PDB file of C-alpha atoms in Angstrom:
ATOM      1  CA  UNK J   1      37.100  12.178-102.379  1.00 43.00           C
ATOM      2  CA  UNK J   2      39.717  13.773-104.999  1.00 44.00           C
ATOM      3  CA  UNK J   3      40.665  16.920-103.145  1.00 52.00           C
ATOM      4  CA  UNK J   4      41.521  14.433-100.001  1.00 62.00           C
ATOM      5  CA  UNK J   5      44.364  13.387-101.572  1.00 70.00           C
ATOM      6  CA  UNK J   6      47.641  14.846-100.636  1.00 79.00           C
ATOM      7  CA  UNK J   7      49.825  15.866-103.671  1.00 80.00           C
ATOM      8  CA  UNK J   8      52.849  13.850-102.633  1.00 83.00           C
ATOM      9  CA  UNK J   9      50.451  10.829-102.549  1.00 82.00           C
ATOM     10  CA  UNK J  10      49.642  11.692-105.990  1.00 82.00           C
ATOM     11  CA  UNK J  11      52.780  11.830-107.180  1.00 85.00           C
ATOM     12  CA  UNK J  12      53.790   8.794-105.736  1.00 86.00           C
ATOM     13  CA  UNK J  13      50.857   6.933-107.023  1.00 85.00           C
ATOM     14  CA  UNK J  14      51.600   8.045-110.848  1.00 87.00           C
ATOM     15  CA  UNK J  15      55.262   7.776-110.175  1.00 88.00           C
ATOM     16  CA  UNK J  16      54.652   3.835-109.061  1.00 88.00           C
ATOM     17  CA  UNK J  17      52.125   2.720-111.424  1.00 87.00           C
ATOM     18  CA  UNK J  18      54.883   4.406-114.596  1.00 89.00           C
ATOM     19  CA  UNK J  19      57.117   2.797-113.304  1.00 89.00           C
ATOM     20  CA  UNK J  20      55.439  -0.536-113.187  1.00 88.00           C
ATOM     21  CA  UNK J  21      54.387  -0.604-117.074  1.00 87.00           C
ATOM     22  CA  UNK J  22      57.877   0.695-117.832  1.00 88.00           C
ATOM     23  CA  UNK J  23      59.154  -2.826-116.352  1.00 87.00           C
ATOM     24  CA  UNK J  24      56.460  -4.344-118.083  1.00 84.00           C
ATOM     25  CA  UNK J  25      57.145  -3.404-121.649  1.00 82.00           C
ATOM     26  CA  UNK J  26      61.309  -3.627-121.319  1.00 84.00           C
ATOM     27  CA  UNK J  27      61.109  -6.848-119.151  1.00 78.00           C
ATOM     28  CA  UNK J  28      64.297  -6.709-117.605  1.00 78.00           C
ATOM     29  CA  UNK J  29      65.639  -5.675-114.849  1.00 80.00           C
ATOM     30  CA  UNK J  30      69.338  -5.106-116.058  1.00 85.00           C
ATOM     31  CA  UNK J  31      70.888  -1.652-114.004  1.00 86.00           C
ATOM     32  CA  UNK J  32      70.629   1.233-116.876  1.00 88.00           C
ATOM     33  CA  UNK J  33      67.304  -0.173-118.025  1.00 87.00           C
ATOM     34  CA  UNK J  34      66.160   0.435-114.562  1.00 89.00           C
ATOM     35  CA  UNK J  35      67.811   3.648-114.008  1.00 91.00           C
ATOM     36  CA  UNK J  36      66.274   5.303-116.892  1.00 90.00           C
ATOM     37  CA  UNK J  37      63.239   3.926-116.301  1.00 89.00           C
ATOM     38  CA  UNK J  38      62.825   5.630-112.792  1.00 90.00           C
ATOM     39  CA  UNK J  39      64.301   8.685-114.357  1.00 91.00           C
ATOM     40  CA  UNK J  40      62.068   8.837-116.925  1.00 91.00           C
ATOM     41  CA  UNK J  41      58.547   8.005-114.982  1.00 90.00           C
ATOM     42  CA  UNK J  42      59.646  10.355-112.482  1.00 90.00           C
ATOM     43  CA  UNK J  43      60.216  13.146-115.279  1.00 90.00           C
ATOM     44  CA  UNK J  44      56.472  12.225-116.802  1.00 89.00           C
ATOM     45  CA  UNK J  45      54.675  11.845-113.181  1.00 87.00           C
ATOM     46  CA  UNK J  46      55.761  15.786-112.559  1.00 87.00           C
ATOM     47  CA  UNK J  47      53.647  16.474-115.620  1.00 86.00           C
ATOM     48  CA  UNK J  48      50.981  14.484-115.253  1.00 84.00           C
ATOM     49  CA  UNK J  49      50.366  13.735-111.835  1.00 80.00           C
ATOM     50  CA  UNK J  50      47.531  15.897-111.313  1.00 80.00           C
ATOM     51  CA  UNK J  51      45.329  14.854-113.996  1.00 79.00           C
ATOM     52  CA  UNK J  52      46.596  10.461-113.870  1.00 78.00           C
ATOM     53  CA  UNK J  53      44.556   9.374-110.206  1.00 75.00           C
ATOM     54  CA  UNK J  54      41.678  10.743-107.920  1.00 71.00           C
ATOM     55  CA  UNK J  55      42.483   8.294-105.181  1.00 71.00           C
ATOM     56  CA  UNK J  56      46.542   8.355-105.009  1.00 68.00           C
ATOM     57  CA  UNK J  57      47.629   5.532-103.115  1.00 71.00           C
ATOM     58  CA  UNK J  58      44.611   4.578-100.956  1.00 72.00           C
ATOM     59  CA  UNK J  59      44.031   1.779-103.628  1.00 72.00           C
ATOM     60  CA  UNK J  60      46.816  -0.407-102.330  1.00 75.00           C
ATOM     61  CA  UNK J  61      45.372  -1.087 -98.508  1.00 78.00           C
ATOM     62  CA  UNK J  62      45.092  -4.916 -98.223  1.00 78.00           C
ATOM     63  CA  UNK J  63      40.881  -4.871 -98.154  1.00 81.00           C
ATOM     64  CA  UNK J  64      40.675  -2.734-101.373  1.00 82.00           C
ATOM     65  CA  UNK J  65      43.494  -5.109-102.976  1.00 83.00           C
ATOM     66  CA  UNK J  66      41.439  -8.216-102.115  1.00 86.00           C
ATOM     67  CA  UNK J  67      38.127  -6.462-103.493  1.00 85.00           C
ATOM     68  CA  UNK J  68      39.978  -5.311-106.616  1.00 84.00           C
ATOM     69  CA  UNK J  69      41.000  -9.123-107.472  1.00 87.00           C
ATOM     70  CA  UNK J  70      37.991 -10.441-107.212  1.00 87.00           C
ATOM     71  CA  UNK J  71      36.652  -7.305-109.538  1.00 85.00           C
ATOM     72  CA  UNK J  72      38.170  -8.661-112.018  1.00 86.00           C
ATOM     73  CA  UNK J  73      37.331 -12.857-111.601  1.00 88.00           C
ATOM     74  CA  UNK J  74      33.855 -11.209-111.457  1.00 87.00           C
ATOM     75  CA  UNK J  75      34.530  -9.153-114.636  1.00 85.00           C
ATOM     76  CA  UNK J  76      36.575 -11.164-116.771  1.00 85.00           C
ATOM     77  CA  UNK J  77      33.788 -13.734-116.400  1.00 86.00           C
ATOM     78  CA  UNK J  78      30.974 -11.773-117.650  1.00 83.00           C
ATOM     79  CA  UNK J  79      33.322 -10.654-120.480  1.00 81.00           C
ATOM     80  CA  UNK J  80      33.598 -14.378-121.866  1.00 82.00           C
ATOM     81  CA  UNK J  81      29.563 -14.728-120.711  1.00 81.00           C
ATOM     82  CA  UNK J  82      29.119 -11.523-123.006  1.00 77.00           C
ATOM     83  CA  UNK J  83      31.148 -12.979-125.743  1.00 79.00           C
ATOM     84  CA  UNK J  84      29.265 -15.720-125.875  1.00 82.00           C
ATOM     85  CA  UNK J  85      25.973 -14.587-125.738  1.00 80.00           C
ATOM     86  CA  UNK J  86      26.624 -11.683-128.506  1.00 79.00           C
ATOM     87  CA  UNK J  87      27.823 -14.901-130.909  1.00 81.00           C
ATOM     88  CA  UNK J  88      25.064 -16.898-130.291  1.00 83.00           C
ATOM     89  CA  UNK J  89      22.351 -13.899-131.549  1.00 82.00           C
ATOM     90  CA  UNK J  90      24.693 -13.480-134.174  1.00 82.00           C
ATOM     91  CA  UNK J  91      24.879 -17.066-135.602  1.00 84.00           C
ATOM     92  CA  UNK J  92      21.032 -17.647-135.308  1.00 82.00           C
ATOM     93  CA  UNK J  93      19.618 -17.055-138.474  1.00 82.00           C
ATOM     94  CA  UNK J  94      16.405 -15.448-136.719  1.00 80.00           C
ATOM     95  CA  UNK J  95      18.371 -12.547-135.387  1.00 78.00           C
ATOM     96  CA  UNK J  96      16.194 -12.824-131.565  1.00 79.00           C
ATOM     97  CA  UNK J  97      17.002  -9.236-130.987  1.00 78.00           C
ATOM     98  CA  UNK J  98      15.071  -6.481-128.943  1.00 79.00           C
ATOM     99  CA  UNK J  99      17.143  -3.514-128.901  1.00 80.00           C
ATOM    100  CA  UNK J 100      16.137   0.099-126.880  1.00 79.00           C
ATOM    101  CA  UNK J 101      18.065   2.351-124.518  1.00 80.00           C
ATOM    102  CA  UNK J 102      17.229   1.982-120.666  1.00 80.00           C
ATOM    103  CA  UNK J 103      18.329   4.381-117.669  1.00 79.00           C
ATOM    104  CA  UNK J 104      19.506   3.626-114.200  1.00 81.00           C
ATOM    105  CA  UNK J 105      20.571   5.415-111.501  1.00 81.00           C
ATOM    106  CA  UNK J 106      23.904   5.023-109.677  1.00 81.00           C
ATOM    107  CA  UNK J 107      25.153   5.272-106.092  1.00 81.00           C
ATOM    108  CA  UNK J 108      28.719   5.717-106.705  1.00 80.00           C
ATOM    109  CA  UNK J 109      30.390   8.969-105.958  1.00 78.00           C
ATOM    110  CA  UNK J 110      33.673   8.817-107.468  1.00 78.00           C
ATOM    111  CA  UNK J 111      34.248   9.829-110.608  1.00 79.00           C
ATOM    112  CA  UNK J 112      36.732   6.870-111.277  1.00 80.00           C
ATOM    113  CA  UNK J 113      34.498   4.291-110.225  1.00 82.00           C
ATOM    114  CA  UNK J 114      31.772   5.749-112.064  1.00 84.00           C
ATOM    115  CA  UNK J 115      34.443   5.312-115.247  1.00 83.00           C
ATOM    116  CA  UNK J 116      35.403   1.978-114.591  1.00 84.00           C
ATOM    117  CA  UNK J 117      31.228   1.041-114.065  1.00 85.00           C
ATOM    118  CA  UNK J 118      30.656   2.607-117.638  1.00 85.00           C
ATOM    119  CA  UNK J 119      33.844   0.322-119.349  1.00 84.00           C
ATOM    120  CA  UNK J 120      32.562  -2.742-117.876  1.00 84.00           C
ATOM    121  CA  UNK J 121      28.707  -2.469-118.754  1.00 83.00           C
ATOM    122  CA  UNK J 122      30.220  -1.777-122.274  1.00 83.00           C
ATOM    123  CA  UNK J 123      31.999  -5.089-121.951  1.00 80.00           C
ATOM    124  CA  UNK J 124      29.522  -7.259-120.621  1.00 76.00           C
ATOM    125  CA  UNK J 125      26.167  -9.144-122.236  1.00 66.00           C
ATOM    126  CA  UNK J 126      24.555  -6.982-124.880  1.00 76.00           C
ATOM    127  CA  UNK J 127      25.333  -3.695-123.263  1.00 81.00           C
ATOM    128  CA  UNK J 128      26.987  -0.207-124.594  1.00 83.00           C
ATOM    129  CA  UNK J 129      26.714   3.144-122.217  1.00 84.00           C
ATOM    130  CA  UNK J 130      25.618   5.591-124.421  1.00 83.00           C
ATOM    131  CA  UNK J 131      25.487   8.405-121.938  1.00 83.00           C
ATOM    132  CA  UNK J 132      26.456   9.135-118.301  1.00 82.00           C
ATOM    133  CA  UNK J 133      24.196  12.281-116.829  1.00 81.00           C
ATOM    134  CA  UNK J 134      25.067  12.719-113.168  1.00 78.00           C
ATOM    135  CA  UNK J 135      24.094   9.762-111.852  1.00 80.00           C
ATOM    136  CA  UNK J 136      21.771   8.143-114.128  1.00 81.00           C
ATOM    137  CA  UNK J 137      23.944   5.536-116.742  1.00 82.00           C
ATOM    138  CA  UNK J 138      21.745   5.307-120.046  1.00 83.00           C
ATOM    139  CA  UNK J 139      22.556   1.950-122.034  1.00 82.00           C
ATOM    140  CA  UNK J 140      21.969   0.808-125.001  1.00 82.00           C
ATOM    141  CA  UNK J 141      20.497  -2.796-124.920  1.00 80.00           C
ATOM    142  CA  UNK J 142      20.835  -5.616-127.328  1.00 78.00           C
ATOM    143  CA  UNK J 143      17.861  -7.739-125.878  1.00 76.00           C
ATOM    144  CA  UNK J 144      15.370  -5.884-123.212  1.00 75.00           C
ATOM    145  CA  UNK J 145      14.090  -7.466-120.720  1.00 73.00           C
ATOM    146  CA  UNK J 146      12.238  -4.881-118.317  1.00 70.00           C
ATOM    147  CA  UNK J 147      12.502  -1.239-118.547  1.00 68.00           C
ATOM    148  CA  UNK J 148      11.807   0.113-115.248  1.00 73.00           C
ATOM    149  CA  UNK J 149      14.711   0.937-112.954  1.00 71.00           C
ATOM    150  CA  UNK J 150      15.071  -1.904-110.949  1.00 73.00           C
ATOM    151  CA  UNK J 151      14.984  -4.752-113.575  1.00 74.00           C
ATOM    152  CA  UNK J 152      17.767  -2.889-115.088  1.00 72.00           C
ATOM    153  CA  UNK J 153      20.051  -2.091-112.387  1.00 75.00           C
ATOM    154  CA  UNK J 154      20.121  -5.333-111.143  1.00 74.00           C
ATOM    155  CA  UNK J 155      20.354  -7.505-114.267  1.00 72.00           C
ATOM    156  CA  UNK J 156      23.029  -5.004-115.955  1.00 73.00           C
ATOM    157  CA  UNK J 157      24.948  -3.135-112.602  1.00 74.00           C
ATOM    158  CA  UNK J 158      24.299  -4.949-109.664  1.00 77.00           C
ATOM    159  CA  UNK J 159      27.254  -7.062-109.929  1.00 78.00           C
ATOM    160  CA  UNK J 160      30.321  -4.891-110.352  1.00 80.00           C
ATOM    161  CA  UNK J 161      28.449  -2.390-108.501  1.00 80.00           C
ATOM    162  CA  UNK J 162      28.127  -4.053-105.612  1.00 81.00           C
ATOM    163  CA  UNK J 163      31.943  -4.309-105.389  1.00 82.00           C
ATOM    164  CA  UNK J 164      32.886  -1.336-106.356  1.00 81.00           C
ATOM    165  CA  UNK J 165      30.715   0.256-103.525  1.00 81.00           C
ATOM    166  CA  UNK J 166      32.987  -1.511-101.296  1.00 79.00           C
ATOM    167  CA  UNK J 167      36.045  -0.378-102.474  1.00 77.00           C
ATOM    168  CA  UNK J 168      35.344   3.273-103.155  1.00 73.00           C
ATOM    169  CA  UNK J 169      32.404   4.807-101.063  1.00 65.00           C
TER     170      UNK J 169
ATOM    171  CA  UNK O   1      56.513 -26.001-122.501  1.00 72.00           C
ATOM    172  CA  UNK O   2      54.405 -27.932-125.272  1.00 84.00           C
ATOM    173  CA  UNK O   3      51.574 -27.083-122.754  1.00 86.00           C
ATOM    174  CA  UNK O   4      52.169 -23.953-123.439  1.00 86.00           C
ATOM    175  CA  UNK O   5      51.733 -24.073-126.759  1.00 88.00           C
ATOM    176  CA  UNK O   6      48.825 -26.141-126.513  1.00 90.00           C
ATOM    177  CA  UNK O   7      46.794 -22.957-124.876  1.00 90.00           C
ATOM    178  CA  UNK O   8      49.134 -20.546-126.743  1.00 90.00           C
ATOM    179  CA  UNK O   9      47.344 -22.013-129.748  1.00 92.00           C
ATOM    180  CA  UNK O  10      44.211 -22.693-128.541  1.00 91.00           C
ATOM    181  CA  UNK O  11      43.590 -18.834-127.329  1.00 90.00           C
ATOM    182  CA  UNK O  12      44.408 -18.024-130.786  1.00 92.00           C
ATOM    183  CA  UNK O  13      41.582 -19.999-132.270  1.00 92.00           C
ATOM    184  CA  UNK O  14      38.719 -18.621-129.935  1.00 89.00           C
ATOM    185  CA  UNK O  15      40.456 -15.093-130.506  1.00 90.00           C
ATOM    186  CA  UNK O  16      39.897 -16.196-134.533  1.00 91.00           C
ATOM    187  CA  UNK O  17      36.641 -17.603-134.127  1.00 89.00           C
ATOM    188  CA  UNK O  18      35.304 -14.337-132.517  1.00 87.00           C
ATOM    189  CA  UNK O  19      36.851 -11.814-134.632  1.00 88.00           C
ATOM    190  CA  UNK O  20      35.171 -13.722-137.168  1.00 89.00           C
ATOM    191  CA  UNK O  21      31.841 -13.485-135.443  1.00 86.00           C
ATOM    192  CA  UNK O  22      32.079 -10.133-134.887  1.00 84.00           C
ATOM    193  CA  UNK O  23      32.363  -9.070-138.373  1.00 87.00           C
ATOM    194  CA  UNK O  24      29.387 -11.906-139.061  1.00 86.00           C
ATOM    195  CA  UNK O  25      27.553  -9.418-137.010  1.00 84.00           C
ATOM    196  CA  UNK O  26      28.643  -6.138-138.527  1.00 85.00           C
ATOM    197  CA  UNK O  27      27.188  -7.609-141.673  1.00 87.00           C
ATOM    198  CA  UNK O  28      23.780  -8.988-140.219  1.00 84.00           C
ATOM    199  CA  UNK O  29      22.722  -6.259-137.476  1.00 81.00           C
ATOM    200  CA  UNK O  30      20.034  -3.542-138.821  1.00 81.00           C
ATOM    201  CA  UNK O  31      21.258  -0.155-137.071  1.00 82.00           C
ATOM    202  CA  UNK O  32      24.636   1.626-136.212  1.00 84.00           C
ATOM    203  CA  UNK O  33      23.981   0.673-132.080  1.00 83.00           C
ATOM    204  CA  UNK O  34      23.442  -2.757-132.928  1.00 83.00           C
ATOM    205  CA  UNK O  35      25.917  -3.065-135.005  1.00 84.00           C
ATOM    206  CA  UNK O  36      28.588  -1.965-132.415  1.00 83.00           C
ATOM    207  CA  UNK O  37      27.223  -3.909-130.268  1.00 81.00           C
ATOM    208  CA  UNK O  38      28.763  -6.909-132.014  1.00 80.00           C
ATOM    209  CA  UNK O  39      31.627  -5.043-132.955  1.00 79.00           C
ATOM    210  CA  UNK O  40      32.591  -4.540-129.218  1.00 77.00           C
ATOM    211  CA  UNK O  41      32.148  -7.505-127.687  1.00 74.00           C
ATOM    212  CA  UNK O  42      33.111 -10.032-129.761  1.00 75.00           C
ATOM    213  CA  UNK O  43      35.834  -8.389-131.388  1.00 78.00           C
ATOM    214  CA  UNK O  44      37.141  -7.433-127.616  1.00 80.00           C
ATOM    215  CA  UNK O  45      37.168 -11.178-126.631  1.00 83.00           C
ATOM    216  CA  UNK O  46      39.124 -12.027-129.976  1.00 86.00           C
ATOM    217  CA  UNK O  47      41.242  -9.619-130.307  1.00 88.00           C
ATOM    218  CA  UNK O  48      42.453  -9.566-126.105  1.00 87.00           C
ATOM    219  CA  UNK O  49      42.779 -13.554-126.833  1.00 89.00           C
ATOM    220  CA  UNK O  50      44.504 -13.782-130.079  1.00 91.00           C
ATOM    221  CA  UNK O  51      46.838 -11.227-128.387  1.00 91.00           C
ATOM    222  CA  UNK O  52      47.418 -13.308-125.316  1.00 90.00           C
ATOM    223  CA  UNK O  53      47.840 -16.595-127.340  1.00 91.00           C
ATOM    224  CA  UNK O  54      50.965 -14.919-128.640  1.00 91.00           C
ATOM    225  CA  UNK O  55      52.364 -14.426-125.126  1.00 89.00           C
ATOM    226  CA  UNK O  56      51.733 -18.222-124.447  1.00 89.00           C
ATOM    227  CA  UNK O  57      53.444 -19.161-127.483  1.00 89.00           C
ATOM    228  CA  UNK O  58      56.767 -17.060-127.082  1.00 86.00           C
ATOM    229  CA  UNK O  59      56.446 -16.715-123.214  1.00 83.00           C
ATOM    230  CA  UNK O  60      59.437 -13.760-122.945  1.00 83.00           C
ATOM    231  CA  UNK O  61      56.788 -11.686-124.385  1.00 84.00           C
ATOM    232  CA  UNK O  62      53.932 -12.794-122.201  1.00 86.00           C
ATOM    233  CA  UNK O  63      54.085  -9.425-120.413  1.00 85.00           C
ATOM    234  CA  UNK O  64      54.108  -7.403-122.879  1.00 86.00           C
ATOM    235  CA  UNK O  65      50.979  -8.834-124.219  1.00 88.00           C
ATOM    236  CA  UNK O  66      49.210  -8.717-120.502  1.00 87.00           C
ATOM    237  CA  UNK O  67      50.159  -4.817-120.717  1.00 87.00           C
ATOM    238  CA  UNK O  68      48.454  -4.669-124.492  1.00 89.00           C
ATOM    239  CA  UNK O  69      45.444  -6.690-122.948  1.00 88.00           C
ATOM    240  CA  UNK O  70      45.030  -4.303-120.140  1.00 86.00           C
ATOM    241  CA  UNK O  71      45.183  -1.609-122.757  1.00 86.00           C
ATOM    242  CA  UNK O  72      42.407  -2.838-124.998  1.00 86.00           C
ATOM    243  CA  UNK O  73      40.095  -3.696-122.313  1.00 83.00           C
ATOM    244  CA  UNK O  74      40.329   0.194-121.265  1.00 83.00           C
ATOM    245  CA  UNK O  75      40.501   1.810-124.342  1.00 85.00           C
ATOM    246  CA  UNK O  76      37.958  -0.490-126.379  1.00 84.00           C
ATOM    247  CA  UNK O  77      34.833   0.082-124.360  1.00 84.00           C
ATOM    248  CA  UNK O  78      36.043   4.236-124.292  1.00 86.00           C
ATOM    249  CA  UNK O  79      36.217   4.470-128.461  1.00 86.00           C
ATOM    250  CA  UNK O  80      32.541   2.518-128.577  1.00 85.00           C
ATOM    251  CA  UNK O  81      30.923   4.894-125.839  1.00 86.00           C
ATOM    252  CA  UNK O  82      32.337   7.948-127.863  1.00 87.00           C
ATOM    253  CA  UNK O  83      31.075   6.298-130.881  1.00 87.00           C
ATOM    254  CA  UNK O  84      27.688   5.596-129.419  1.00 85.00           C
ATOM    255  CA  UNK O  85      27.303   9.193-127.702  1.00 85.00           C
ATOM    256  CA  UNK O  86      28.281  11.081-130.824  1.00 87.00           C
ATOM    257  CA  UNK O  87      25.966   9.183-132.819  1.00 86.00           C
ATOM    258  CA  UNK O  88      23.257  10.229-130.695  1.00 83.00           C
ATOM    259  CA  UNK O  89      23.789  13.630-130.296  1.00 83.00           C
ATOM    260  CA  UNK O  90      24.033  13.484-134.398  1.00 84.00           C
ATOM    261  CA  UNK O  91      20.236  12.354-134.371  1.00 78.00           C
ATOM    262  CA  UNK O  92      20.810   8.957-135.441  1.00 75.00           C
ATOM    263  CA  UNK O  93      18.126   7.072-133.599  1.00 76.00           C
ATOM    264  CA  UNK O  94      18.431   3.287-132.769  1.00 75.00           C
ATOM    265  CA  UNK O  95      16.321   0.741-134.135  1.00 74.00           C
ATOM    266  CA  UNK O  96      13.604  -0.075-131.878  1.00 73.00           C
ATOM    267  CA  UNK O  97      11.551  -3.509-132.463  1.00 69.00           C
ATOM    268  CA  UNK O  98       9.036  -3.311-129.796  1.00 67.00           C
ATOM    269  CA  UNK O  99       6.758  -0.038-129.159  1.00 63.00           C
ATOM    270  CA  UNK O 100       6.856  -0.463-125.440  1.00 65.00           C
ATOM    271  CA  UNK O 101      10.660  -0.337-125.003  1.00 67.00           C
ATOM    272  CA  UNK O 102      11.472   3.865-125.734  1.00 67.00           C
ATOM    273  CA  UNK O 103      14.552   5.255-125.887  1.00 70.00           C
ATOM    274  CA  UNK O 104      15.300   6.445-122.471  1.00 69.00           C
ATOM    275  CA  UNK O 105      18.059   8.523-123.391  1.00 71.00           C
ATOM    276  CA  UNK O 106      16.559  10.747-125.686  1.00 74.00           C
ATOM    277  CA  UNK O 107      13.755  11.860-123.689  1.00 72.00           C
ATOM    278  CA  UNK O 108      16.370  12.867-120.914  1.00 72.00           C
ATOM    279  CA  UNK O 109      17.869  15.065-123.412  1.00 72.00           C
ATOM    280  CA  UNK O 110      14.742  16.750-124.475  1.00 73.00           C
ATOM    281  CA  UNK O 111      14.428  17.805-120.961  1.00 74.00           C
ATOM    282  CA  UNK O 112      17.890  19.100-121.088  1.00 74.00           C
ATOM    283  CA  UNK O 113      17.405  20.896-123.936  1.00 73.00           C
ATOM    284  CA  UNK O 114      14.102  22.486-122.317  1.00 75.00           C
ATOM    285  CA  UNK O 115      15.886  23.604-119.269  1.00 77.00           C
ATOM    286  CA  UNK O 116      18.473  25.178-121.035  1.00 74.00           C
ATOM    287  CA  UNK O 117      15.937  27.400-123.523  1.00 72.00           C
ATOM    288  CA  UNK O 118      14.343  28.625-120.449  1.00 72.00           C
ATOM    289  CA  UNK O 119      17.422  29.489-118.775  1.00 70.00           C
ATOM    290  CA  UNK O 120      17.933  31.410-121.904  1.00 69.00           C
ATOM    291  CA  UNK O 121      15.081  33.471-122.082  1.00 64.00           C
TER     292      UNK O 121
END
């Protein structure tokens, strides 16, 4: 999927997305603050635009937009879920923990997606990637439940996999 | 605008409460993997919501604070996979409670580390 991309979409893409934080952090939109701003993301996406994006500007079709939002309802859900759950072994005095590291394999080909799978299972109930070996994840678990392939995929993956299928593959 | 406040301050309590927790479970957890376990996730939570409480209270920094978010939801779970890899490959082995339940991970890198002596000889 990476060597698809044209360079110019690259650049574009890294060019953009500078540009974008640069607003963010001086949060105005006064004329030499904007200037500079383009200046200076364009100077930075010449260096760095081969190494900042696999996908270039394919992200931003309408479907993958739509998919991407509701990524992150999905996500920032199980982060507060995970937050929760995490507190409550903490605060009961019996410690109910079961701790061991499971495998699973993974059908995503892009090397971005398979980054942005690893953050999230970090982020959500109990879970830390320790390892990523082609395509088999290996997590660390706070409290096992099965460890065979398919208990694991689907109670730790399935659902930000599922989406992320959708809007890379 | 007192609304605003309202959450502003209300964010920062949860974002207290679960800092707190997460060094509560720093303290009680037996092992290193454990214990990052409750150092990521609750101190993620507290830390991304004490951050955006700030934004609610003064709101001409709220997007600032979304950026800073947005940074510590990437870079968090990146430091605790290092953390978690390297203490692997440094033979620190995880605590394991039940017999059943194996460490998946280091088997796979037995068999790596087979491969590779053959390919050697």
């Amino acid at each position: 999927m990476g060597t698809s991309v044209s360079k110019l979409n690259k650049f574009t893409y890294t060019w953009l997305i500078l540009f974008l934080v640069w607003l963010g952090f001086t949060t105005t939109f006064a004329f030499a603050e904007v200037v500079t701003g383009i200046l200076l993301s364009f100077t930075v996406a010449i260096f760095s635009y081969k190494s900042f994006t696999y996908d270039g500007l394919k992200i931003f079709s309408p479907r993958r937009l739509m998919y991407i939002v509701q990524y992150f309802f999905v996500f920032m859900l199980a982060l507060i879920k995970a937050n929760i759950d995490v507190a409550k072994i903490v605060i009961n005095p019996k410690l109910p923990i079961n701790p061991g590291i499971v495998e699973f394999n993974s059908q995503l080909k892009s090397p971005f997606a398979k980054l942005i799978l690893a953050n999230s299972i970090t982020l959500t109930p109990g879970t830390i990637t320790v390892d990523i070996i082609d395509n088999k994840y290996f997590i660390h678990w706070l409290y096992v439940t099965g460890t065979d392939q398919e208990t694991t995929y689907k109670e730790i993956a399935k659902q930000f996999e599922d989406i992320l299928i959708k809007i890379y593959n | 605008m007192q609304i605003l406040n309202y959450i502003g301050y209300f964010l920062i309590s949860i974002g207290t409460i679960f800092l707190f927790l997460g060094g509560l479970g720093i303290l009680r957890m037996p092992d290193f993997y454990t214990r990052l376990q409750a150092g990521t996730k609750a101190s993620t939570l507290g830390a991304m919501s004490t951050i955006l409480g700030i934004g609610f209270l003064q709101p001409e920094w709220f997007v600032k604070t979304f950026i800073i978010v947005v940074f510590i939801a990437i870079a968090n779970p990146l430091s605790s996979h290092a953390l978690a890899r390297g203490s692997h490959k440094a033979k620190q082995m995880p605590f394991l409670k039940d017999e059943k339940i194996g460490d998946a991970y280091k088997e796979e890198e037995e068999k790596l580390h087979k491969n590779q002596k053959k390919e050697d000889k």
